[in-house]
Short mmCIF file of C-alpha atoms in Angstrom, two decimals:
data_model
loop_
_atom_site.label_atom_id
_atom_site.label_comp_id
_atom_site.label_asym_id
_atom_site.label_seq_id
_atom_site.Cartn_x
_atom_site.Cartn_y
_atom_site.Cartn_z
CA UNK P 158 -146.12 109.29 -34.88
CA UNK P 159 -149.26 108.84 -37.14
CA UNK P 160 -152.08 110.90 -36.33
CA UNK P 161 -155.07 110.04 -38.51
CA UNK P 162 -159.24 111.35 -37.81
CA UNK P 163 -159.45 109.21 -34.30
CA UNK P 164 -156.42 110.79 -32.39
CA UNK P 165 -156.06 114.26 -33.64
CA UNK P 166 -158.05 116.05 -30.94
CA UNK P 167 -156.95 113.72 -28.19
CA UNK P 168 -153.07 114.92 -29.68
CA UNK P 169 -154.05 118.32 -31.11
CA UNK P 170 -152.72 119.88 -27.63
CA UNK P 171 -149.32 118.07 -27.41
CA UNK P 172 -148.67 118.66 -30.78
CA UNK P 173 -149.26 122.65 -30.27
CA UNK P 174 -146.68 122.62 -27.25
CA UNK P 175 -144.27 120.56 -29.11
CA UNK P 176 -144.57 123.23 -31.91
CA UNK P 177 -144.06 126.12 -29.42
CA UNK P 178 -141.37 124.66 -27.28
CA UNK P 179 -138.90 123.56 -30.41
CA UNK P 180 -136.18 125.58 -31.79
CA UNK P 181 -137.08 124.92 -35.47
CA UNK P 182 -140.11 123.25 -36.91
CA UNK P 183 -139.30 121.15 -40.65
CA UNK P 184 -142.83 120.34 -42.68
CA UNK P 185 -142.72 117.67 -45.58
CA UNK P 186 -145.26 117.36 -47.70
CA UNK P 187 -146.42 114.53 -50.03
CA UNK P 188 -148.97 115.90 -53.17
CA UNK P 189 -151.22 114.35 -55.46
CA UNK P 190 -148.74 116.17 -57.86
CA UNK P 191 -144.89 117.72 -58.22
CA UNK P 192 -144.63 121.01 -59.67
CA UNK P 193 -142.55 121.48 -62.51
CA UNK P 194 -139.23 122.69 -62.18
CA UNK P 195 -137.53 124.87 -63.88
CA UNK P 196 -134.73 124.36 -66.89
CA UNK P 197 -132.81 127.20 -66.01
CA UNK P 198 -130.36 124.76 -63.72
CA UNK P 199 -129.81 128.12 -61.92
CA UNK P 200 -129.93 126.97 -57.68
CA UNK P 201 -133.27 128.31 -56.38
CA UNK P 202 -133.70 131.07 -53.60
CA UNK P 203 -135.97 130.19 -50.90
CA UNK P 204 -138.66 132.26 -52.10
CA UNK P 205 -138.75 130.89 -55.63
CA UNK P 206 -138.53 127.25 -53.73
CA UNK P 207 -141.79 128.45 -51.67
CA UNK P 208 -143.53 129.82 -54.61
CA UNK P 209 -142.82 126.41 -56.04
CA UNK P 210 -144.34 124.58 -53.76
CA UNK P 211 -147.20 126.66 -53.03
CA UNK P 212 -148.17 126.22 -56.56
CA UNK P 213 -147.82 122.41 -56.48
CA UNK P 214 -150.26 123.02 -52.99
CA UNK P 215 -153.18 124.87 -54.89
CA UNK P 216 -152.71 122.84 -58.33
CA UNK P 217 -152.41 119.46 -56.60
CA UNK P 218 -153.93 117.97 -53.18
CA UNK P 219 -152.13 117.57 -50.53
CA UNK P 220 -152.16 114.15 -49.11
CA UNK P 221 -149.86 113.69 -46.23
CA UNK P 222 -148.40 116.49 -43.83
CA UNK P 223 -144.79 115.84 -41.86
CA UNK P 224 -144.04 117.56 -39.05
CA UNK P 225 -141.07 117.60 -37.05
CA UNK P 226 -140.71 119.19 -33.82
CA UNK P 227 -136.89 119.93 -33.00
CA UNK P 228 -136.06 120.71 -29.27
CA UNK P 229 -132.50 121.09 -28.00
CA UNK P 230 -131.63 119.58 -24.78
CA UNK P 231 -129.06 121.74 -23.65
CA UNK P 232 -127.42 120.13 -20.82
CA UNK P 233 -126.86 116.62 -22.71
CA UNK P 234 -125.96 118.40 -25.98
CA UNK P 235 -128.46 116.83 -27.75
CA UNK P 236 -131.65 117.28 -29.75
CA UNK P 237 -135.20 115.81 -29.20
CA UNK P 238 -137.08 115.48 -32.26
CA UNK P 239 -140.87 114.63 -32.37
CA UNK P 240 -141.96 114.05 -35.76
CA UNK P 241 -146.05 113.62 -36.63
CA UNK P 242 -147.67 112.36 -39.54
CA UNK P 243 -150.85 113.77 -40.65
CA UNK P 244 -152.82 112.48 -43.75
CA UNK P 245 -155.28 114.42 -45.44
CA UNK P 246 -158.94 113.14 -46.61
CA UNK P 247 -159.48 115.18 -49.80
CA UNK P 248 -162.99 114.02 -49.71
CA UNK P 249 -165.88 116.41 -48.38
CA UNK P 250 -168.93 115.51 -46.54
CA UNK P 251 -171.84 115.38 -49.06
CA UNK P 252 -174.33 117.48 -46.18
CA UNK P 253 -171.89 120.59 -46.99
CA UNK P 254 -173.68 120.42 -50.49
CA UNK P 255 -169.91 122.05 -51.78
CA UNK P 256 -167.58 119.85 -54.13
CA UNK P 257 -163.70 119.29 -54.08
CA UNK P 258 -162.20 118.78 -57.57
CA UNK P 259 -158.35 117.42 -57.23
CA UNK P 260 -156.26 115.30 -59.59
CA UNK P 261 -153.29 113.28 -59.49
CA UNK P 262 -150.32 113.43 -61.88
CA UNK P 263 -149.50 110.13 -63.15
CA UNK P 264 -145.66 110.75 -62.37
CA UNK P 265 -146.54 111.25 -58.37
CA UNK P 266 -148.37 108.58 -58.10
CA UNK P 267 -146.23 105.78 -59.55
CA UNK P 268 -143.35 107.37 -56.87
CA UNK P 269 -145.92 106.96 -53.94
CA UNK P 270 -146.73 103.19 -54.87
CA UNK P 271 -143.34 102.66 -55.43
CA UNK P 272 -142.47 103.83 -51.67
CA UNK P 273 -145.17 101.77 -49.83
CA UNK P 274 -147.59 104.98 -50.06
CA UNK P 275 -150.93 103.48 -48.27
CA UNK P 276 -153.20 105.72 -51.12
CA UNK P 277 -156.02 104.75 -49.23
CA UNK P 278 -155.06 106.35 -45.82
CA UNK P 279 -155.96 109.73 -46.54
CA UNK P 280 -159.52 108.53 -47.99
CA UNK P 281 -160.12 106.23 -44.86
CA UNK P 282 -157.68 107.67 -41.75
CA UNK P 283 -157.25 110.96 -43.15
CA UNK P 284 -158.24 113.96 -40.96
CA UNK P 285 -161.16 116.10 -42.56
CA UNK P 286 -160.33 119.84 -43.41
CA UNK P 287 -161.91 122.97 -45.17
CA UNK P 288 -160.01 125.76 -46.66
CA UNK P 289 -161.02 129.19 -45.55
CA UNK P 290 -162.77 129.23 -49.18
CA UNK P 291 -164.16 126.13 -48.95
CA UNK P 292 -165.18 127.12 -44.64
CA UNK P 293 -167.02 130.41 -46.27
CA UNK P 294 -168.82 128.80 -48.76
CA UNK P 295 -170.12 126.31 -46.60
CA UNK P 296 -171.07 128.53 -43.96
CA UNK P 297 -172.93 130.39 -46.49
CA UNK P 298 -174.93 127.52 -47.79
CA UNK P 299 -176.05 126.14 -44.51
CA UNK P 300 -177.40 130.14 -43.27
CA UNK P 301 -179.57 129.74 -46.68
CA UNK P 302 -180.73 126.66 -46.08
CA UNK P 303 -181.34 127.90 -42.60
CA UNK P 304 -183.25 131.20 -43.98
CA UNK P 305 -186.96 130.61 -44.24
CA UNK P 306 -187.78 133.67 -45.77
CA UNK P 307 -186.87 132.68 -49.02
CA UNK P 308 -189.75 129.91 -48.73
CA UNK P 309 -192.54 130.68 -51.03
CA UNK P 310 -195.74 131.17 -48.63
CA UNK P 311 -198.48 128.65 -50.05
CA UNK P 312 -201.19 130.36 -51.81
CA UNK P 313 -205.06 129.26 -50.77
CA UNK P 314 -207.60 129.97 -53.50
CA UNK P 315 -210.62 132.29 -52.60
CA UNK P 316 -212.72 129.03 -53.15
CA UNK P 317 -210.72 126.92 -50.59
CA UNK P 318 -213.03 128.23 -47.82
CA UNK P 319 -212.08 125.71 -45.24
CA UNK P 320 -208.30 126.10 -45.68
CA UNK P 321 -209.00 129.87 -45.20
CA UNK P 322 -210.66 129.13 -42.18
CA UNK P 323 -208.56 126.83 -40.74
CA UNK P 324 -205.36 129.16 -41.33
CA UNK P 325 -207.30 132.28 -39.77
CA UNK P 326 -208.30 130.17 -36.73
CA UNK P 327 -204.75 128.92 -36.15
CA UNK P 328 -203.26 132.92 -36.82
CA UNK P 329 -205.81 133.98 -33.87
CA UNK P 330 -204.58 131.01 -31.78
CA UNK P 331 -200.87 131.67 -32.31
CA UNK P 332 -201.76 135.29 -31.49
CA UNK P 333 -203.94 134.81 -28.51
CA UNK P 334 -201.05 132.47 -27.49
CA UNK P 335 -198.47 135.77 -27.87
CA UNK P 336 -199.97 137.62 -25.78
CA UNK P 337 -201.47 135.94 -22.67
CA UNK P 338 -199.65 132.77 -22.56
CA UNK P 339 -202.54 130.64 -22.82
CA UNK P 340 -203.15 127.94 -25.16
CA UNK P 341 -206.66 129.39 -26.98
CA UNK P 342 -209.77 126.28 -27.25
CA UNK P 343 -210.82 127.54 -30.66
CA UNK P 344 -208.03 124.95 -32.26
CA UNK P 345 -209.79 121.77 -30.95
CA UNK P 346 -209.26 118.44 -31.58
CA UNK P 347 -212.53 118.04 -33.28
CA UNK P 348 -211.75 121.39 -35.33
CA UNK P 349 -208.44 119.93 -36.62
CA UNK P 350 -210.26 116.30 -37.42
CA UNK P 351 -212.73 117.74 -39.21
CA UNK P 352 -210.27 119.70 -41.84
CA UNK P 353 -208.02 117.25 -42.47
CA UNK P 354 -210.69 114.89 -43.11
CA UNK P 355 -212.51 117.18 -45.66
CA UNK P 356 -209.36 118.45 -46.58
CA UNK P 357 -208.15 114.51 -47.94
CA UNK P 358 -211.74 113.39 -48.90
CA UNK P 359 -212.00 112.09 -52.46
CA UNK P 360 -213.93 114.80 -54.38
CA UNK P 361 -217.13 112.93 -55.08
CA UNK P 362 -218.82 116.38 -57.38
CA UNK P 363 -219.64 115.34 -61.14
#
């Protein structure tokens, strides 16, 4: 079953008791890239296979997850497999303000083309993702943008005596406002006209 950026959710919980209820799980993965094996000739151990693969994983980007679900049905002596396909979007929304650099290798890519490989799909269907790098970084970013502190205040010159006044009127509002509830009269309607209006008049002094 394909399961692109629409239906994950709606699957999400199937796919987790499918996961929990098999007997063994098998994972394929198709990369960007293929890591480079070995001349030795030597068979590989299952760690050095791992290893192998999780280098391919950080070097290159993973495009397309297979999962397989295996359950065994005891009673007919058979098995019930539930595969899924997941593909990856590589790309990163730009309002996270963080960047994804990932590369193909020229050798992958030819193999997926040559095997009907859809190298649009994870661009267009693919389901979004951060890694737990990429998650912290972006968390970070948005709490600074959220963080007003590190606003410069705006600095009124002593000969901007109506901007002083207006911004001491409107602290004694906000604070007359703190602490009885009521809205105070001194920021009136014709108070607020009147600075903005001799605040954007054309300066008419020779």
């Amino acid at each position: 079953m394909d399961v692109d950026k629409t239906a994950f959710w709606g699957r999400l919980l199937e796919i987790l008791e499918a996961v929990s209820t098999a007997q063994f799980v098998s994972f394929d993965l198709e990369l960007s890239g293929i890591p480079s094996r070995g001349t030795s000739g030597t068979k590989q151990t299952l760690e050095e296979r791992y290893q192998e693969i999780k280098d391919a994983a950080d070097r290159y980007q993973i495009l397309q997850i297979g999962l397989t679900c295996v359950e065994q049905d005891i009673q007919s002596e058979s098995y019930v497999l539930r595969p899924y396909n997941f593909n990856l979007n590589p790309l990163l929304e730009e309002r996270l303000d963080i960047e994804r650099i990932w590369s193909f290798q020229s050798g992958a890519a030819e193999f997926l083309l040559s095997v009907g490989f859809k190298m649009d799909l994870p661009m267009t269907k693919g389901v979004p993702y951060l890694s737990r790098d990429e998650a912290k970084r972006a968390k970070k970013l948005a709490y600074a943008r959220w963080d007003k502190s590190a606003i410069a205040d705006v600095q009124l010159k002593e000969h901007e005596v109506q901007s002083l006044e207006f911004v001491s009127k409107v602290r004694c509002a906000i604070n007359t406002w703190k602490e009885t509830g009521k809205v105070s009269r001194v920021m009136s309607k014709k108070m607020l006209s009147t600075h903005y209006t001799s605040s954007f008049a054309p300066n008419t002094q020779t």
